[in-house]
Coordinates of C-alpha atoms and ligand atoms in Angstrom, one line a residue:
M12 CA -3.5 0.5 27.5
M13 CA 0.2 0.3 28.6
I14 CA 2.7 -0.9 26.4
D15 CA 5.1 -4.0 28.1
M16 CA 8.6 -3.0 26.4
K17 CA 10.2 -5.2 28.5
P18 CA 13.9 -4.5 29.0
L19 CA 14.4 -4.3 25.4
E20 CA 17.9 -3.0 23.9
L21 CA 18.2 -0.3 21.2
S22 CA 18.8 -2.0 17.8
K23 CA 21.6 -2.3 16.4
R24 CA 21.3 -2.7 12.8
G25 CA 23.8 -5.2 11.0
A26 CA 25.4 -4.8 7.9
C27 CA 23.0 -3.2 5.3
P28 CA 23.2 -3.8 1.5
E29 CA 23.9 -1.0 -0.8
V30 CA 20.4 -1.5 -2.4
Y31 CA 17.6 -3.2 -0.5
S32 CA 14.5 -5.4 -2.0
F33 CA 11.2 -5.0 -1.1
G34 CA 9.9 -7.2 2.0
N35 CA 12.5 -9.6 2.5
D36 CA 14.2 -7.8 5.5
F37 CA 12.8 -7.4 8.8
S38 CA 13.6 -5.6 12.2
D39 CA 14.5 -7.1 15.5
H40 CA 11.6 -6.3 17.3
M41 CA 7.8 -6.3 16.8
F42 CA 4.4 -5.1 18.5
S43 CA 1.4 -7.1 19.0
Q44 CA -1.9 -7.4 21.2
N45 CA -4.5 -10.1 22.0
Y46 CA -8.2 -9.0 21.9
T47 CA -10.6 -11.7 23.2
Q48 CA -14.6 -10.7 23.3
G49 CA -15.7 -9.7 26.4
A50 CA -12.4 -8.8 27.4
G51 CA -11.0 -6.4 24.8
W52 CA -7.3 -5.3 23.9
A53 CA -5.1 -6.6 26.1
N54 CA -1.2 -7.7 26.8
A55 CA -0.1 -4.9 24.1
E56 CA 3.9 -5.4 24.3
I57 CA 7.2 -5.1 22.3
T58 CA 8.9 -8.1 21.7
P59 CA 12.2 -9.5 19.5
Y60 CA 10.6 -10.3 16.2
H61 CA 9.2 -14.1 16.5
A62 CA 7.0 -16.6 14.7
L63 CA 3.4 -16.9 16.0
T64 CA 2.0 -20.2 17.3
L65 CA -1.6 -20.6 16.3
D66 CA -3.8 -23.6 16.8
P67 CA -4.5 -25.1 13.1
S68 CA -8.2 -24.8 14.0
A69 CA -7.4 -20.7 14.1
A70 CA -10.3 -18.9 12.0
V71 CA -7.5 -17.0 9.7
F72 CA -6.5 -20.3 8.3
H73 CA -9.8 -21.5 7.1
Y74 CA -12.0 -18.4 6.0
G75 CA -9.4 -15.9 5.6
Q76 CA -10.4 -13.2 8.5
E77 CA -7.5 -10.8 7.8
I78 CA -6.3 -7.3 7.1
F79 CA -3.4 -5.2 7.0
E80 CA -1.5 -1.9 6.4
G81 CA 1.1 -0.3 4.7
L82 CA 3.1 2.5 5.6
K83 CA 6.5 3.9 5.6
A84 CA 9.1 5.5 7.8
Y85 CA 11.6 7.8 6.1
R86 CA 14.9 9.1 7.4
T87 CA 15.7 13.1 6.6
A88 CA 18.9 14.3 6.1
D89 CA 19.1 15.5 9.4
G90 CA 18.6 11.9 10.9
S91 CA 15.2 12.3 12.1
I92 CA 12.5 10.2 11.2
N93 CA 9.0 11.0 9.1
L94 CA 6.1 9.1 9.1
F95 CA 3.5 10.1 6.2
R96 CA -0.3 10.6 6.7
P97 CA -0.3 7.4 9.5
M98 CA -3.8 7.9 10.6
E99 CA -5.0 7.8 7.4
N100 CA -3.7 4.3 7.4
F101 CA -4.9 3.4 10.8
K102 CA -8.5 4.8 9.5
R103 CA -8.6 2.4 7.0
F104 CA -6.9 -0.3 8.8
N105 CA -10.6 0.2 11.0
R106 CA -12.7 0.5 8.3
S107 CA -11.3 -3.0 6.8
A108 CA -11.8 -4.1 10.3
K109 CA -15.4 -3.3 10.2
R110 CA -15.9 -5.0 6.9
M111 CA -14.4 -8.2 7.8
V112 CA -16.2 -8.2 11.5
M113 CA -13.0 -7.7 13.3
P114 CA -12.5 -5.3 16.0
E115 CA -11.0 -1.7 15.3
V116 CA -7.7 -0.5 17.1
D117 CA -8.1 2.9 18.9
L118 CA -6.3 5.4 16.6
E119 CA -4.4 7.2 18.8
F120 CA -3.1 4.3 20.4
H121 CA -2.3 2.5 16.8
L122 CA -0.1 5.3 16.6
Q123 CA 1.2 5.1 20.2
A124 CA 2.2 1.5 19.8
L125 CA 3.9 2.2 16.2
K126 CA 6.3 4.9 17.8
A127 CA 7.1 3.0 20.9
L128 CA 8.3 0.1 18.5
L129 CA 10.0 2.8 16.5
S130 CA 11.8 4.0 19.8
I131 CA 13.6 0.7 19.7
D132 CA 14.2 -0.4 16.3
H133 CA 14.5 3.2 14.5
P134 CA 18.5 2.3 13.8
W135 CA 16.5 0.2 11.0
V136 CA 15.6 3.3 8.9
P137 CA 17.6 3.3 6.5
E138 CA 19.6 6.2 4.8
Q139 CA 19.8 5.3 1.2
A140 CA 18.2 7.7 -1.1
G141 CA 14.7 5.8 -2.0
A142 CA 15.1 3.6 0.8
S143 CA 12.5 3.6 3.8
L144 CA 11.5 1.5 6.3
Y145 CA 8.1 -0.5 5.3
I146 CA 5.8 -0.8 8.4
R147 CA 3.0 -3.6 8.1
P148 CA 0.4 -3.6 11.0
T149 CA -1.8 -6.6 10.5
M150 CA -4.5 -8.3 12.2
I151 CA -5.6 -12.1 12.4
A152 CA -8.3 -14.3 13.4
T153 CA -7.2 -16.6 16.1
G154 CA -10.1 -18.1 17.7
K155 CA -10.2 -21.7 17.4
K156 CA -13.4 -23.0 15.6
L157 CA -14.4 -24.6 12.2
G158 CA -18.3 -23.7 12.3
L159 CA -18.6 -20.6 10.2
G160 CA -18.7 -17.1 11.8
A161 CA -16.9 -14.2 13.3
S162 CA -13.7 -15.1 15.3
D163 CA -13.9 -14.4 19.0
A164 CA -10.4 -13.6 19.0
Y165 CA -7.8 -11.7 17.5
T166 CA -4.1 -10.8 17.3
H167 CA -3.1 -7.6 16.1
F168 CA 0.6 -7.2 15.1
I169 CA 3.5 -4.8 13.9
I170 CA 6.2 -5.5 11.9
T171 CA 8.7 -3.6 10.1
G172 CA 11.6 -3.7 7.4
P173 CA 13.8 -1.7 5.7
A174 CA 13.1 -1.7 1.8
G175 CA 13.6 -0.3 -1.1
S176 CA 12.0 -0.5 -4.7
Y177 CA 9.0 -2.4 -4.9
F178 CA 9.7 -3.0 -8.9
K179 CA 13.5 -3.9 -9.6
G180 CA 15.0 -1.3 -11.5
G181 CA 13.2 1.5 -9.5
F182 CA 11.7 4.4 -11.1
Q183 CA 11.4 2.7 -14.5
P184 CA 8.1 2.1 -16.3
V185 CA 6.5 -1.1 -16.1
S186 CA 4.6 -3.3 -18.1
V187 CA 1.0 -4.0 -17.3
Y188 CA -1.4 -6.6 -18.3
I189 CA -4.8 -5.8 -18.4
A190 CA -7.1 -8.8 -17.5
D191 CA -9.8 -9.7 -19.8
Q192 CA -11.2 -12.9 -18.2
Y193 CA -10.6 -13.0 -14.5
R194 CA -11.6 -10.4 -11.9
R195 CA -10.4 -9.5 -8.7
A196 CA -13.2 -7.7 -6.5
V197 CA -17.1 -6.9 -7.2
V198 CA -19.2 -4.0 -5.6
G199 CA -20.7 -5.0 -2.5
G200 CA -17.8 -7.3 -2.1
V201 CA -14.4 -6.5 -0.2
G202 CA -12.4 -4.8 -2.5
E203 CA -11.8 -1.9 -0.9
A204 CA -11.0 -3.4 2.5
K205 CA -7.2 -4.3 2.8
T206 CA -7.3 -7.9 3.4
G207 CA -5.3 -10.5 2.2
G208 CA -8.2 -12.4 -0.1
N209 CA -8.1 -9.8 -2.3
Y210 CA -4.7 -10.3 -3.2
A211 CA -4.9 -14.0 -3.1
A212 CA -7.6 -14.0 -5.7
S213 CA -4.9 -11.9 -7.6
L214 CA -2.4 -14.1 -7.7
Y215 CA -3.3 -16.4 -10.4
V216 CA -3.4 -14.0 -13.4
S217 CA 0.0 -12.0 -11.7
E218 CA 1.9 -15.3 -12.1
E219 CA 0.7 -16.1 -15.7
V220 CA 1.6 -12.9 -17.0
A221 CA 4.8 -12.5 -15.1
K222 CA 5.7 -15.6 -17.6
Q223 CA 5.0 -13.0 -20.6
G224 CA 7.3 -10.1 -18.5
Y225 CA 4.2 -8.1 -17.2
S226 CA 4.9 -7.1 -13.8
Q227 CA 1.4 -5.9 -13.0
V228 CA -2.2 -7.0 -13.9
L229 CA -4.8 -4.3 -14.3
W230 CA -8.1 -5.1 -12.9
L231 CA -11.3 -4.4 -14.6
D232 CA -14.7 -3.9 -12.9
A233 CA -16.2 -7.1 -12.5
V234 CA -19.9 -6.5 -13.5
N235 CA -19.3 -5.0 -16.9
G236 CA -15.5 -6.2 -17.3
K237 CA -15.3 -2.6 -19.1
Y238 CA -14.2 -0.1 -16.5
V239 CA -10.5 0.6 -15.0
E240 CA -10.5 -0.3 -11.5
E241 CA -6.9 -0.4 -10.2
V242 CA -3.8 -2.0 -10.4
G243 CA -2.5 -5.2 -8.2
A244 CA -0.3 -3.0 -5.5
M245 CA -1.2 0.4 -6.9
N246 CA -3.9 2.6 -7.7
I247 CA -3.7 3.7 -11.8
C248 CA -3.8 7.4 -12.9
F249 CA -3.5 8.5 -16.4
V250 CA -2.1 12.1 -17.8
Y251 CA -3.8 13.7 -20.6
E252 CA -2.0 16.2 -22.8
N253 CA 0.4 16.9 -20.4
K254 CA -1.8 18.8 -18.1
R255 CA -4.7 16.8 -16.8
I256 CA -4.6 13.6 -14.4
V257 CA -7.4 11.3 -14.3
T258 CA -7.9 8.1 -12.6
P259 CA -10.8 5.7 -11.7
A260 CA -13.7 7.0 -9.3
L261 CA -13.9 5.0 -6.0
S262 CA -16.2 2.3 -7.1
G263 CA -16.3 0.5 -4.0
S264 CA -14.6 -2.4 -5.2
I265 CA -11.2 -0.3 -5.3
L266 CA -8.7 0.3 -2.4
P267 CA -8.9 4.3 -1.4
G268 CA -5.0 4.4 -1.5
I269 CA -3.5 7.3 0.6
T270 CA -0.9 8.1 -2.2
R271 CA -3.8 8.3 -4.9
D272 CA -5.6 10.8 -2.1
S273 CA -2.5 12.5 -2.1
I274 CA -1.7 13.2 -5.7
L275 CA -5.2 14.4 -6.2
K276 CA -4.4 17.1 -3.6
L277 CA -0.8 17.5 -4.4
A278 CA -1.0 17.7 -8.7
P279 CA -3.5 21.0 -8.2
A280 CA -1.2 22.8 -6.2
L281 CA 1.7 22.1 -9.0
G282 CA -0.9 23.5 -11.6
F283 CA -2.6 20.2 -12.8
E284 CA -6.4 19.6 -13.2
V285 CA -7.4 16.3 -11.6
S286 CA -10.4 14.4 -12.1
E287 CA -11.7 10.8 -10.9
E288 CA -14.0 9.6 -13.5
R289 CA -15.4 6.1 -14.7
L290 CA -12.8 5.0 -17.1
D291 CA -13.8 3.0 -20.2
I292 CA -10.8 0.5 -20.8
Q293 CA -11.8 1.0 -24.7
E294 CA -11.5 5.0 -24.7
I295 CA -8.5 4.6 -22.6
L296 CA -6.8 2.5 -25.0
A297 CA -8.0 4.9 -27.9
D298 CA -6.4 7.7 -26.2
I299 CA -3.2 6.0 -25.7
K300 CA -3.2 5.4 -29.3
S301 CA -4.1 8.4 -30.7
G302 CA -1.5 10.0 -28.3
K303 CA -4.0 11.9 -26.2
I304 CA -2.5 10.2 -23.1
T305 CA 1.0 11.6 -22.6
E306 CA 1.9 9.4 -19.5
A307 CA 0.5 6.8 -17.2
F308 CA 1.3 6.1 -13.6
G309 CA 0.3 3.5 -10.8
C310 CA 0.6 5.2 -6.9
G311 CA 0.8 3.1 -3.8
T312 CA 2.8 3.3 -0.8
A313 CA 5.2 0.4 -1.9
A314 CA 5.3 1.5 -5.4
V315 CA 5.4 5.2 -4.5
I316 CA 4.9 6.8 -8.1
S317 CA 5.6 3.9 -10.7
P318 CA 5.5 5.2 -14.3
V319 CA 3.5 2.4 -16.7
G320 CA 5.2 1.9 -20.1
K321 CA 2.6 -0.3 -21.8
L322 CA -0.7 -1.8 -21.5
C323 CA -1.3 -5.1 -22.9
W324 CA -4.8 -6.0 -24.0
K325 CA -5.6 -9.3 -25.4
G326 CA -1.6 -9.8 -26.9
T327 CA -1.7 -6.3 -28.0
D328 CA 0.7 -3.9 -26.4
Y329 CA -0.4 0.1 -26.4
V330 CA 2.9 1.8 -25.7
I331 CA 2.9 4.9 -23.3
N332 CA 5.4 7.9 -23.8
N333 CA 7.7 5.5 -25.8
N334 CA 8.1 3.2 -22.8
E335 CA 9.7 5.8 -21.0
S336 CA 9.3 7.6 -17.7
G337 CA 7.2 10.9 -18.0
K338 CA 8.3 14.3 -16.9
I339 CA 5.0 14.8 -14.7
S340 CA 5.2 11.0 -13.3
K341 CA 8.7 12.2 -12.3
Q342 CA 7.4 15.7 -10.7
L343 CA 5.2 14.0 -8.8
Y344 CA 7.2 11.3 -7.8
D345 CA 10.1 14.4 -6.5
E346 CA 7.2 16.6 -4.8
L347 CA 5.6 13.3 -2.9
T348 CA 9.3 12.3 -1.7
G349 CA 10.5 15.3 -1.1
I350 CA 7.3 15.7 1.7
Q351 CA 8.1 12.4 2.8
Y352 CA 12.1 12.6 3.2
G353 CA 11.8 16.3 4.6
T354 CA 13.1 18.1 1.5
R355 CA 10.2 19.9 0.4
E356 CA 7.4 21.7 2.2
D357 CA 5.0 19.7 3.6
R358 CA 2.2 22.2 2.8
F359 CA -0.5 19.6 3.7
G360 CA 0.5 18.8 7.2
W361 CA 1.2 15.1 6.4
I362 CA 4.2 14.8 8.5
E363 CA 4.2 13.0 11.7
K364 CA 7.6 13.4 13.5
V365 CA 8.7 10.2 15.3
E366 CA 10.7 11.3 18.4
I367 CA 13.9 9.4 18.7
Ligands
LIG27 N1 -4.5 -1.1 -4.6 C1 -4.2 -1.9 -4.2 C2 -4.4 -3.0 -4.4 C3 -2.9 -1.5 -3.1 O1 -2.3 -3.0 -2.6 C4 -2.4 -0.5 -2.8 C5 -1.3 -0.5 -1.7 O2 -1.5 -0.5 -0.9 C6 -2.6 0.6 -3.4 C7 -3.9 0.9 -4.1 C8 -2.2 2.3 -2.7 O3 -2.5 2.4 -1.6 P1 -1.8 3.2 -0.6 O4 -1.4 4.3 -1.5 O5 -2.6 3.7 0.6 O6 -0.8 2.5 -0.4
LIG28 C1 1.5 -1.0 0.0 O1 1.7 -0.4 -0.9 O2 1.5 -1.1 1.1 C2 0.9 -2.5 0.0 O3 0.0 -2.9 0.6 C3 0.8 -3.4 -1.5 C4 1.4 -4.6 -1.2 C5 1.0 -5.3 -2.6 C6 3.0 -4.8 -1.2

């Protein structure tokens, strides 16, 4: 399918702040295409970034048929642009689409669409250390009907924007509250799909604990309220005795993070043991207390690798590594971001270059 780019001009990025926040600035253009049952995908185009006009009866507003992805473009020292494992995001997008009864997008076409968008918006990829262009592919149900059922029309769009650290303060330990009463997702539900409802379901607790100074919530499994799942915007890893990195096994209700997968592949190459396990929160707390857990960190595209300085369980803080950033978290951060920004060897072939 051709992508209509009309006579669009290369973006001219305006004055840029010294430090970008996350998710508040947007580039000049967007990609979009529409799907209708029977006709399939059509109208692929790149246009100036604009508001969408939708019928108030559009299915996305009522029954939440929506999926999204998050990936980044990185500016390298020679000015070129790297994408990090974009096909993994596009494959996950299609898995989410399938679970939410939405149409899949051809993987190669998805990459072509993103590259076409970057061909005119690449001036927006920041040069500042630690900053990148955050990319948000999204699909929403646009069919007009209130009867409950899968929509017959969808819009897929990609927006991008320059972004800095997800957490204020950058590579600093975050404080995490363990949800003891509320649950995010259940096995058999949609927890492993990247769909807006999972995030909506998490907001009540996130807002409550933010008032007490916790920037993220750690979710436990919904059946037993016992096993560690993931954190609001990232997967979680614990470091045992400075040598073994342990993360919850994918349970069906956890998002299979691409950063998580990258760490599971990268850490052994750096000499660490890794394992995916069912982690009982009480054992984790005991291991923090006894000092067996020497570090903990969250990992995700937006969060990159974020050290966790404390976990709060029912009002008691369990402090990890004196609430300081750990050296293994830093080593993994340096290796991962080194590959992303092109300063370290891409030993796994994860980088996709963007021609500009
Ligand atoms: N878990 C949740 C709930 C997330 O929103 C994210 C971020 O996308 C992750 C984990 C990490 O996934 P990834 O590394 O693919 O960004
Ligand atoms: C990402 O890391 O890309 C995400 O989608 C998490 C989101 C909550 C910012």
